[in-house]
Amino acid sequence: MSPARLEAEDHVRDADFNRAMHGESAQERSNFLAMLKKNPQAQKAAVDEYFKHWDNKAAATETDKDREDRRAEYATLTRHYYNLATDFYENGWGQSFHFCRFAPGEAFQQAIARHEHYLALRMGLQAGDHVLDVGCGVGGPAREISRFAEVKVTGLNNNDYQIDRATRYAEKEGMSEQLNFVKGDFMQMPFRECNFDAVYAIEATVHAPSLKDVYSEIYRVLKPGGVVGIFEWVMTAKYDNNNPRHREIRLGIEQGNGISNMVKISDAIEAMDAAGFELEYHEDLAERPAASPWYYPLAGDFRLMGSIWDTFRILRLTRIGRGAIHKLVGALETVGIAPHGSQKTADSLAVAADALVAGGREKLFTPMYLMIARKPPSYPTFGGMEQ
């Protein structure tokens, strides 16, 4: 396959849009109030730009061109997805936008942190390392891994609003010296070659139009002998693209998560090899025995809850809870308190939740295919872009 076509970057345009849509809401302590403080016209533009790729495009009628159009606008698709979804994520899930495994009696946030610690441990991060977080969200994993492994973390993100949120949280927790957040496209990173001791990506590179190309960029900025750790979203070997239900589940996951084109486990492994890495370890952690499956919070199953302190979180994710949110957001939008498209965004996230649960239960999808790989130590050093 030929290299993916890169979108032209325009940081001035993106910063202007961020100011127009989000204003000062990045400084808002309440995620729900932050959602209500968006500029209506700018939010409508984001809604229109994002949902043009999904409206009236069902799995049964989707074409190769539909997928190619999404891949061609991968950066815009992802950026506007997170313009719309970030506040919902933080309000319902927390500041680490990823799934995890659950041990008996383990609370949600504890399990999230353990997942991040496990990645740092498997990578063998050393105190003082300079580590790149590819697709850092609002910085939850970066803060946790920095504290756990005593490393300096640079977070890369193409969404200005998330960078503003991540920077605010780092300042609030007194971690500005250990963390910094950089605007950029992970398909064309603004860093010189051989710049980082280690690189990780937690459920982020799935947004790339080509895994080979994003892994190649990671390879470029990683020092010789450096390690990369990735939790990848992929379809499993059981996925059959000729099965209508399978395609419907995949499309539901993609639409509700800003993904242009999700591939299978075998494709991810091949991409890692094609990028030049030496794959040291790989495993679908979703296949390991666990007290509760990774998708249980989305399923809203109280029987699988590890701690009573998670009651309200799980309640919000039940069908009753999501139905109540749908009605509340719709009512607020009707009277002009919530901006246009808020309910549509919430409904899209609900569709994604159902598709993720179905994909997990039927073992068609995993959000935690772990790959640990190393850049050969003999790789030569060349000059490049400097950050």
Short mmCIF file of C-alpha atoms in Angstrom, two decimals:
data_model
loop_
_atom_site.label_atom_id
_atom_site.label_comp_id
_atom_site.label_asym_id
_atom_site.label_seq_id
_atom_site.Cartn_x
_atom_site.Cartn_y
_atom_site.Cartn_z
CA MET A 1 0.00 0.00 0.00
CA SER A 2 1.31 3.46 -0.89
CA PRO A 3 1.97 5.95 1.94
CA ALA A 4 -1.10 7.72 3.27
CA ARG A 5 -1.69 11.22 1.97
CA LEU A 6 -0.87 13.75 4.67
CA GLU A 7 -3.22 16.59 5.51
CA ALA A 8 -1.70 20.06 5.33
CA GLU A 9 -1.27 21.48 8.83
CA ASP A 10 -2.48 24.97 9.73
CA HIS A 11 -1.84 25.70 13.38
CA VAL A 12 -3.04 29.30 13.13
CA ARG A 13 -6.38 28.16 11.73
CA ASP A 14 -6.72 25.51 14.43
CA ALA A 15 -5.84 27.95 17.23
CA ASP A 16 -8.38 30.46 15.90
CA PHE A 17 -11.07 27.78 15.80
CA ASN A 18 -10.18 26.65 19.32
CA ARG A 19 -10.61 30.18 20.64
CA ALA A 20 -13.85 30.59 18.72
CA MET A 21 -15.45 27.33 19.85
CA HIS A 22 -14.05 26.77 23.32
CA GLY A 23 -13.17 30.26 24.51
CA GLU A 24 -12.15 30.05 28.17
CA SER A 25 -13.94 26.73 28.78
CA ALA A 26 -10.61 24.90 29.01
CA GLN A 27 -10.19 26.59 32.41
CA GLU A 28 -13.62 25.43 33.60
CA ARG A 29 -13.44 22.97 36.51
CA SER A 30 -16.77 21.32 35.66
CA ASN A 31 -16.73 19.31 32.43
CA PHE A 32 -20.49 19.65 32.11
CA LEU A 33 -20.34 23.43 32.42
CA ALA A 34 -17.45 23.49 29.96
CA MET A 35 -19.69 21.70 27.46
CA LEU A 36 -22.35 24.39 27.84
CA LYS A 37 -19.90 27.24 27.24
CA LYS A 38 -19.12 26.48 23.60
CA ASN A 39 -19.77 28.99 20.86
CA PRO A 40 -22.92 27.75 19.05
CA GLN A 41 -21.79 28.72 15.54
CA ALA A 42 -18.35 27.17 15.93
CA GLN A 43 -19.79 23.99 17.44
CA LYS A 44 -22.25 23.70 14.54
CA ALA A 45 -19.30 23.93 12.15
CA ALA A 46 -17.52 21.13 14.02
CA VAL A 47 -20.67 18.99 14.03
CA ASP A 48 -21.22 19.48 10.31
CA GLU A 49 -17.57 18.78 9.46
CA TYR A 50 -17.45 15.61 11.55
CA PHE A 51 -20.82 14.05 10.77
CA LYS A 52 -20.60 14.62 7.02
CA HIS A 53 -18.52 11.44 7.02
CA TRP A 54 -21.16 9.37 8.82
CA ASP A 55 -24.68 10.66 8.15
CA ASN A 56 -26.68 8.36 5.85
CA LYS A 57 -23.73 5.98 5.47
CA ALA A 58 -24.77 2.68 7.00
CA ALA A 59 -22.54 -0.39 7.09
CA ALA A 60 -24.71 -2.12 4.49
CA THR A 61 -24.24 0.68 1.94
CA GLU A 62 -20.79 2.00 2.87
CA THR A 63 -18.36 2.16 -0.04
CA ASP A 64 -14.58 2.05 -0.34
CA LYS A 65 -14.74 5.72 -1.32
CA ASP A 66 -16.45 6.57 1.99
CA ARG A 67 -13.51 5.05 3.83
CA GLU A 68 -10.97 6.68 1.58
CA ASP A 69 -12.60 10.08 2.11
CA ARG A 70 -12.28 9.62 5.87
CA ARG A 71 -8.67 8.53 5.57
CA ALA A 72 -7.89 11.58 3.45
CA GLU A 73 -9.21 13.87 6.19
CA TYR A 74 -7.91 11.87 9.15
CA ALA A 75 -6.52 14.88 11.06
CA THR A 76 -9.61 17.06 10.62
CA LEU A 77 -11.86 14.11 11.48
CA THR A 78 -9.97 13.40 14.71
CA ARG A 79 -9.59 17.05 15.69
CA HIS A 80 -13.30 17.81 15.38
CA TYR A 81 -14.27 14.56 17.04
CA TYR A 82 -12.38 15.62 20.15
CA ASN A 83 -13.67 19.18 19.88
CA LEU A 84 -17.10 17.62 20.35
CA ALA A 85 -16.41 14.62 22.60
CA THR A 86 -13.72 15.67 25.10
CA ASP A 87 -16.07 17.16 27.70
CA PHE A 88 -18.35 14.11 27.47
CA TYR A 89 -15.32 11.83 27.96
CA GLU A 90 -14.07 13.68 31.01
CA ASN A 91 -17.52 13.88 32.55
CA GLY A 92 -18.34 10.20 32.10
CA TRP A 93 -14.98 8.43 32.11
CA GLY A 94 -12.22 10.60 33.60
CA GLN A 95 -8.99 12.11 32.34
CA SER A 96 -7.45 8.90 30.96
CA PHE A 97 -9.30 8.07 27.77
CA HIS A 98 -8.70 4.33 27.60
CA PHE A 99 -9.99 0.94 28.73
CA CYS A 100 -8.34 -1.44 31.19
CA ARG A 101 -8.58 -4.84 32.85
CA PHE A 102 -10.16 -5.25 36.30
CA ALA A 103 -8.88 -7.24 39.26
CA PRO A 104 -11.27 -8.50 41.98
CA GLY A 105 -12.56 -5.64 44.13
CA GLU A 106 -10.65 -3.05 42.07
CA ALA A 107 -12.10 0.43 41.71
CA PHE A 108 -12.33 1.99 38.25
CA GLN A 109 -9.64 4.66 38.66
CA GLN A 110 -7.30 2.20 40.33
CA ALA A 111 -7.67 -0.19 37.39
CA ILE A 112 -7.05 2.64 34.91
CA ALA A 113 -3.82 3.59 36.70
CA ARG A 114 -2.67 -0.04 36.91
CA HIS A 115 -3.09 -0.38 33.13
CA GLU A 116 -0.77 2.60 32.66
CA HIS A 117 1.73 1.28 35.21
CA TYR A 118 1.76 -2.09 33.44
CA LEU A 119 2.69 -0.44 30.15
CA ALA A 120 5.52 1.52 31.78
CA LEU A 121 6.76 -1.68 33.45
CA ARG A 122 6.69 -3.76 30.25
CA MET A 123 8.54 -0.99 28.42
CA GLY A 124 11.21 -0.86 31.13
CA LEU A 125 11.09 2.92 31.49
CA GLN A 126 13.97 4.31 33.53
CA ALA A 127 14.02 7.35 35.80
CA GLY A 128 15.08 10.41 33.83
CA ASP A 129 14.00 9.08 30.42
CA HIS A 130 12.43 11.54 27.99
CA VAL A 131 9.27 9.81 26.77
CA LEU A 132 6.83 10.75 24.00
CA ASP A 133 3.09 10.18 24.52
CA VAL A 134 1.57 9.94 21.03
CA GLY A 135 -2.02 11.18 21.17
CA CYS A 136 -1.92 12.31 24.79
CA GLY A 137 -5.55 13.39 25.29
CA VAL A 138 -5.89 15.67 28.31
CA GLY A 139 -2.74 14.22 29.86
CA GLY A 140 -4.10 11.67 32.33
CA PRO A 141 -1.71 8.84 31.36
CA ALA A 142 1.21 11.26 30.97
CA ARG A 143 0.80 12.48 34.54
CA GLU A 144 0.40 8.98 35.94
CA ILE A 145 3.33 7.47 34.04
CA SER A 146 5.56 10.45 34.83
CA ARG A 147 4.90 10.00 38.55
CA PHE A 148 5.15 6.20 38.45
CA ALA A 149 8.35 5.89 36.39
CA GLU A 150 9.95 9.27 37.27
CA VAL A 151 10.23 10.24 33.61
CA LYS A 152 9.77 13.43 31.63
CA VAL A 153 6.87 13.16 29.21
CA THR A 154 6.13 15.19 26.08
CA GLY A 155 2.54 14.81 24.94
CA LEU A 156 1.69 15.16 21.23
CA ASN A 157 -1.85 16.12 20.25
CA ASN A 158 -3.53 17.69 17.22
CA ASN A 159 -6.41 19.12 19.27
CA ASP A 160 -5.77 22.54 20.82
CA TYR A 161 -8.56 22.24 23.38
CA GLN A 162 -7.12 19.02 24.80
CA ILE A 163 -3.67 20.60 24.96
CA ASP A 164 -5.14 23.51 26.93
CA ARG A 165 -6.85 21.07 29.33
CA ALA A 166 -3.70 18.94 29.71
CA THR A 167 -1.55 21.99 30.40
CA ARG A 168 -4.01 23.24 33.02
CA TYR A 169 -4.05 19.88 34.82
CA ALA A 170 -0.25 19.66 34.80
CA GLU A 171 -0.01 23.14 36.33
CA LYS A 172 -2.66 22.31 38.91
CA GLU A 173 -0.77 19.19 40.01
CA GLY A 174 2.61 20.96 40.06
CA MET A 175 3.98 18.88 37.18
CA SER A 176 4.83 21.55 34.62
CA GLU A 177 8.54 20.73 34.88
CA GLN A 178 8.01 17.05 34.09
CA LEU A 179 5.37 17.48 31.37
CA ASN A 180 4.93 19.53 28.23
CA PHE A 181 2.33 19.30 25.50
CA VAL A 182 2.97 19.97 21.81
CA LYS A 183 0.57 20.62 18.95
CA GLY A 184 1.15 18.36 15.98
CA ASP A 185 0.05 15.60 13.61
CA PHE A 186 1.45 12.20 14.56
CA MET A 187 1.78 11.38 10.87
CA GLN A 188 4.31 14.24 10.52
CA MET A 189 5.72 14.85 13.98
CA PRO A 190 7.42 18.20 14.76
CA PHE A 191 10.47 16.56 16.36
CA ARG A 192 13.99 15.85 15.16
CA GLU A 193 15.12 12.31 14.44
CA CYS A 194 16.25 10.11 17.31
CA ASN A 195 14.88 12.52 19.93
CA PHE A 196 13.18 10.32 22.57
CA ASP A 197 14.37 7.52 24.83
CA ALA A 198 10.98 5.82 24.61
CA VAL A 199 7.56 6.31 23.00
CA TYR A 200 4.14 5.05 23.98
CA ALA A 201 0.66 5.34 22.49
CA ILE A 202 -2.44 4.32 24.44
CA GLU A 203 -5.44 3.66 22.16
CA ALA A 204 -4.44 6.63 19.98
CA THR A 205 -2.76 5.47 16.77
CA VAL A 206 -6.04 3.88 15.69
CA HIS A 207 -6.86 7.39 14.42
CA ALA A 208 -4.06 7.15 11.83
CA PRO A 209 -4.97 6.53 8.19
CA SER A 210 -2.06 4.08 8.02
CA LEU A 211 -0.53 2.19 10.94
CA LYS A 212 2.67 1.60 8.99
CA ASP A 213 3.12 5.33 8.43
CA VAL A 214 2.43 6.39 12.02
CA TYR A 215 4.67 3.62 13.35
CA SER A 216 7.35 4.81 10.91
CA GLU A 217 7.12 8.31 12.38
CA ILE A 218 7.49 6.85 15.87
CA TYR A 219 10.53 4.95 14.60
CA ARG A 220 12.02 8.15 13.20
CA VAL A 221 11.82 10.16 16.44
CA LEU A 222 12.90 7.28 18.72
CA LYS A 223 16.57 6.97 19.67
CA PRO A 224 18.48 3.88 18.45
CA GLY A 225 17.84 1.05 20.90
CA GLY A 226 14.76 2.85 22.22
CA VAL A 227 11.52 1.08 23.08
CA VAL A 228 7.95 1.71 21.96
CA GLY A 229 4.84 0.44 23.75
CA ILE A 230 1.43 0.55 22.09
CA PHE A 231 -2.07 -0.39 23.16
CA GLU A 232 -3.81 -0.68 19.79
CA TRP A 233 -7.50 -0.76 18.86
CA VAL A 234 -7.93 -3.53 16.29
CA MET A 235 -10.41 -6.04 14.99
CA THR A 236 -9.52 -9.62 15.88
CA ALA A 237 -9.00 -12.61 13.60
CA LYS A 238 -12.68 -13.49 14.15
CA TYR A 239 -13.78 -10.35 12.30
CA ASP A 240 -15.22 -11.14 8.87
CA ASN A 241 -15.72 -8.14 6.61
CA ASN A 242 -18.27 -10.13 4.59
CA ASN A 243 -20.47 -10.51 7.67
CA PRO A 244 -23.02 -7.64 7.82
CA ARG A 245 -23.21 -7.68 11.62
CA HIS A 246 -19.44 -7.55 11.93
CA ARG A 247 -19.30 -4.55 9.59
CA GLU A 248 -22.07 -2.83 11.55
CA ILE A 249 -20.16 -3.27 14.82
CA ARG A 250 -16.93 -1.96 13.31
CA LEU A 251 -18.64 1.07 11.78
CA GLY A 252 -20.41 1.84 15.08
CA ILE A 253 -17.06 1.83 16.87
CA GLU A 254 -15.45 3.99 14.20
CA GLN A 255 -18.25 6.57 14.00
CA GLY A 256 -18.52 7.05 17.74
CA ASN A 257 -14.75 7.30 18.21
CA GLY A 258 -13.46 9.41 15.33
CA ILE A 259 -11.72 6.54 13.52
CA SER A 260 -11.24 6.72 9.77
CA ASN A 261 -10.44 3.04 9.17
CA MET A 262 -9.83 0.31 11.75
CA VAL A 263 -7.80 -2.77 10.76
CA LYS A 264 -7.10 -6.25 12.14
CA ILE A 265 -4.45 -7.51 14.57
CA SER A 266 -2.44 -9.06 11.75
CA ASP A 267 -2.30 -5.70 9.98
CA ALA A 268 -0.91 -4.00 13.09
CA ILE A 269 1.81 -6.61 13.51
CA GLU A 270 2.75 -6.31 9.84
CA ALA A 271 2.84 -2.52 10.13
CA MET A 272 5.20 -2.68 13.10
CA ASP A 273 7.56 -4.92 11.15
CA ALA A 274 7.32 -2.80 8.00
CA ALA A 275 8.23 0.32 10.02
CA GLY A 276 11.54 -1.33 10.97
CA PHE A 277 10.88 -2.30 14.59
CA GLU A 278 12.00 -5.50 16.27
CA LEU A 279 8.82 -6.78 17.91
CA GLU A 280 9.75 -8.16 21.34
CA TYR A 281 6.34 -8.91 22.78
CA HIS A 282 2.72 -8.81 21.66
CA GLU A 283 -0.50 -10.01 23.25
CA ASP A 284 -4.20 -9.28 23.35
CA LEU A 285 -4.63 -8.43 27.03
CA ALA A 286 -8.40 -8.68 26.62
CA GLU A 287 -7.93 -12.46 26.36
CA ARG A 288 -6.38 -12.72 29.82
CA PRO A 289 -8.63 -13.87 32.68
CA ALA A 290 -10.08 -10.92 34.61
CA ALA A 291 -12.62 -10.34 37.36
CA SER A 292 -14.64 -8.18 34.96
CA PRO A 293 -14.25 -7.67 31.20
CA TRP A 294 -12.79 -4.40 29.93
CA TYR A 295 -16.17 -3.31 28.53
CA TYR A 296 -18.22 -3.82 31.71
CA PRO A 297 -18.50 -0.07 32.56
CA LEU A 298 -20.01 0.62 29.12
CA ALA A 299 -22.41 -2.27 29.61
CA GLY A 300 -23.59 -0.67 32.87
CA ASP A 301 -23.49 -4.02 34.66
CA PHE A 302 -23.56 -3.43 38.42
CA ARG A 303 -22.96 -7.15 39.06
CA LEU A 304 -19.39 -6.73 37.79
CA MET A 305 -18.62 -3.54 39.71
CA GLY A 306 -15.54 -3.83 41.90
CA SER A 307 -16.20 -0.92 44.24
CA ILE A 308 -19.31 0.81 45.55
CA TRP A 309 -17.55 4.12 44.87
CA ASP A 310 -18.08 3.46 41.15
CA THR A 311 -21.86 3.30 41.50
CA PHE A 312 -22.60 6.73 40.04
CA ARG A 313 -20.11 6.24 37.18
CA ILE A 314 -21.69 2.94 36.15
CA LEU A 315 -25.21 4.32 36.61
CA ARG A 316 -24.50 7.05 34.05
CA LEU A 317 -23.44 4.37 31.55
CA THR A 318 -26.52 2.14 31.89
CA ARG A 319 -29.25 2.42 29.26
CA ILE A 320 -31.36 4.31 31.78
CA GLY A 321 -28.48 6.65 32.53
CA ARG A 322 -27.70 7.26 28.88
CA GLY A 323 -31.39 7.78 28.16
CA ALA A 324 -31.57 10.40 30.90
CA ILE A 325 -28.49 12.17 29.49
CA HIS A 326 -30.06 12.10 26.02
CA LYS A 327 -33.20 13.79 27.31
CA LEU A 328 -31.33 16.29 29.47
CA VAL A 329 -28.92 17.35 26.75
CA GLY A 330 -31.77 17.51 24.23
CA ALA A 331 -33.83 19.72 26.54
CA LEU A 332 -30.88 22.03 27.20
CA GLU A 333 -30.20 22.24 23.47
CA THR A 334 -33.86 23.02 22.73
CA VAL A 335 -33.91 25.98 25.11
CA GLY A 336 -30.55 27.26 23.89
CA ILE A 337 -28.45 26.42 26.96
CA ALA A 338 -26.49 23.60 25.30
CA PRO A 339 -25.01 24.35 21.85
CA HIS A 340 -26.28 22.81 18.63
CA GLY A 341 -25.15 19.22 18.09
CA SER A 342 -24.64 18.32 21.76
CA GLN A 343 -27.39 15.70 21.70
CA LYS A 344 -26.19 14.31 18.37
CA THR A 345 -22.71 13.92 19.83
CA ALA A 346 -24.05 12.20 22.95
CA ASP A 347 -26.15 9.84 20.83
CA SER A 348 -23.14 8.97 18.66
CA LEU A 349 -21.13 8.11 21.78
CA ALA A 350 -24.00 5.89 22.96
CA VAL A 351 -24.02 4.03 19.63
CA ALA A 352 -20.28 3.55 19.97
CA ALA A 353 -20.69 2.21 23.51
CA ASP A 354 -23.15 -0.45 22.32
CA ALA A 355 -20.86 -1.39 19.42
CA LEU A 356 -17.84 -1.64 21.72
CA VAL A 357 -19.71 -3.91 24.12
CA ALA A 358 -20.92 -6.08 21.24
CA GLY A 359 -17.42 -6.21 19.74
CA GLY A 360 -15.98 -7.22 23.10
CA ARG A 361 -18.58 -9.83 23.93
CA GLU A 362 -18.33 -11.43 20.51
CA LYS A 363 -14.51 -11.17 20.57
CA LEU A 364 -14.45 -9.26 17.31
CA PHE A 365 -12.58 -6.27 18.71
CA THR A 366 -9.94 -5.45 21.31
CA PRO A 367 -8.84 -2.04 22.62
CA MET A 368 -5.72 -3.44 24.25
CA TYR A 369 -3.58 -5.30 21.78
CA LEU A 370 -0.21 -4.68 23.41
CA MET A 371 2.94 -4.45 21.31
CA ILE A 372 6.40 -3.81 22.78
CA ALA A 373 9.05 -3.22 20.13
CA ARG A 374 12.53 -1.80 19.85
CA LYS A 375 14.38 0.30 17.31
CA PRO A 376 17.60 -1.46 16.35
CA PRO A 377 20.63 0.10 18.09
CA SER A 378 22.56 0.30 14.83
CA TYR A 379 20.15 2.85 13.33
CA PRO A 380 22.17 5.87 12.00
CA THR A 381 21.44 9.41 13.21
CA PHE A 382 20.46 12.11 10.74
CA GLY A 383 19.43 15.73 11.17
CA GLY A 384 15.79 16.62 11.16
CA MET A 385 13.16 19.01 12.48
CA GLU A 386 13.91 20.25 15.96
CA GLN A 387 11.37 20.96 18.62
#
